[in-house]
Amino acid sequence: MVELLAPAGSPEAVTAAVQSGANAVYLSFEDLTGCRRTENIPNSEFESVVRYCRIRGCRAYLALNIPVREDELNKAAGLALRAQRCGVDAIIVRDLGLFRILRSLLPEMPLFADAHLGFYTPESAAIAQRLGFRRVFLPPDLPLEDIRRMAQCPIETAVWVQTPLCAAACGTCRMSAFAGRESAERGLCSELCREQYTLGGRWDTTPLSWKDRCMLPACRDLIDAGVTCLAIGSRERRSEYVSAFTDVWATAIRESQLPAEPELERLERVFLPWGAAKKDLYETAEAPEKIPGETEAVYAEQRRNYTSGEARRVGVSFAVAAKDAHSSVILGAQDTDKTIAAIEGPVPDDAGDVELTEDGLREAMYRTAGTPFRCTEVRVQSPAGEKLRVSGIELDEARRRLLYKLSEERAKLPDRKEGDFPETPRIAPAPHLPAINFSFQTAAQMTPELAALCPECVYVPLELLAENPSVADAFRENGAEIVAALPSVAFGEKEESELRALLAKVHESGVTQALTGNLGLAMMAGQEGFRIRGDFDLAVMNSYTLSGMASAGFLSAMLSPELTFADIREMPKCMDAELAIYGRLPVMVTQTCLLKASAGRCTCTTPGQMADTRGGVWPVTKHFGCRNTVWAARKLWLGDVTQEWIDLGLWAVRLCFSTESARECLEVAESYIQGTHYKPNGITRGLYYRGVL
């Protein structure tokens, strides 16, 4: 049967989820979580919370779903080890380096791939399975037809069926970090997408704020498709929210019955505006009009539902055996999971008020209210021809002891091995001076004057190289390696087919390397004969991720721009590592075309601008698949602190050109390479000195 997974951001939310019908919950310790705005489970209560779940037949998953810095690896691994010893059933992982560590440290623990790893295609799911992941959480922006394709993969699949929908494609948002240090990647999204912006000179209200996704109408379709798990998102939601929607989804799964329309409307008014179809999701999330007193009434009702007793009860078959009138009765119990417990009960007593027959014991043994168990059967074995009786008070006490022992048996931890922390990756020698790489967005930026500066690698959009194979000839003649920059996102058979055709065309023109931040697209490019370099969206923050990428055949890796210089300097580098040191960095790849939504027609071939209420201007350009790239409002500038990035032990640094003119590109490059005094306007040091929260 399909699993229903509910959020548990607090001990109360665990109770709400379990009592409302969840098959599993995902939770975290107080720190190192992918949702640090929530209360989370206090470290001192974690073991008891997991025990509560195990007794009631609900699986518990630990969420360690953030990129982990080098100095956090030991702590993260320690939390995972402690979680295994507490009895969690699986760990959800975002960081590929931490994944490598846990595979060695906890060899028998199931590991799940977080949605932010961006597994959009069956090819990428094959990578996840080959790496050793047991389950893949699919990105929440994946449409139903692609979910069906993914569900046919041999790996387990989890779908976010009730969750806030971000404007950014999964794993591509750095907007919060570059605007105010609150990293969405690390669970502290400041939700800048919920604010007002102008597009095309007029206020578009909140063009990045979309409705929550609610796939209730597609519940049966998802089950029939073979999805392993239906997941409810948002650990920051109140326990009443968890209770309400866990109950709704549990009923829909169990009875194939959706709530009546008035009930759905009431839940939407109280909790959130949602959409079921794609056209509804991408509308602005405007809350429905409230009815006075309704919210308080719904909250109170839901609270009663999960605090008024044990609604989650495991079926138990009781057996009572009496040898003779002088020996203790033996009471046994077996639950639906085949867990067995047995104890010695009272000695038969002629003055007893309960006869040892099925009819006589039925009332006493079915009296399990207030426990996480319910009696489904009573079987009795007693000497033939003898009518034995026992004391009802003593029988009640024996039943309580039996159920306690059964609880202890159910709470027993699985016997899982513990391995060793893997060795620190070896350090590869770095050049005395890092190479200079350029990335471009337009053909007009790629002038012969820039080519004469002899960059090591030149990253050019795949579509641009396919349209104009000679666009990079001047750079190639000056010894530069031409690298095809793949899009951040591509899914669906149509987009995959288009991308393969572009890759094949570019490869025929002599380009043999590709740049990508998506593991699925890396595999696709590899199949077309390209060697791969890693980009921003892989969120590389530690040496074990570098080691894993090196083992997978990556030529180089872009380090996360959310690291500090101190982090980078202390990170052992076992492969060629690159760092962005100039430009507007990409802070978001949108799921839809913002410019089309604003203008009413697709104008994304012409760059636009998105202005916020604080005076920031975020350039918006075309991205593959009628999407947009949103660029940082300020340009990263480190041209006057050259020694800082020279001393980091890097293979290369990158100058990222986005909306600059050809002249500005040349002036910037000459400043970095030749030491001229040019300095652009609207600059920032990025996060290299201050880091993220």
CSV table of C-alpha atoms in Angstrom, one decimal, residues 1 14 24 68 226 278-279 287 315 374 444 456 506 579 688:
chain,number,residue,atom,x,y,z
A,1,MET,CA,0.0,0.0,0.0
A,14,VAL,CA,4.3,13.9,15.7
A,24,ALA,CA,5.5,7.7,8.3
A,68,VAL,CA,26.9,20.7,4.8
A,226,GLY,CA,2.9,3.0,-8.7
A,278,LYS,CA,-1.0,23.5,-13.3
A,279,LYS,CA,-2.9,26.6,-14.4
A,287,ALA,CA,-6.0,34.0,0.7
A,315,GLY,CA,-4.5,-5.0,15.7
A,374,ARG,CA,-7.1,-3.1,19.6
A,444,ALA,CA,27.6,39.9,-28.6
A,456,GLU,CA,41.3,28.6,-19.7
A,506,VAL,CA,27.2,20.8,-30.5
A,579,LEU,CA,34.9,29.8,-7.6
A,688,TYR,CA,32.6,35.3,1.0
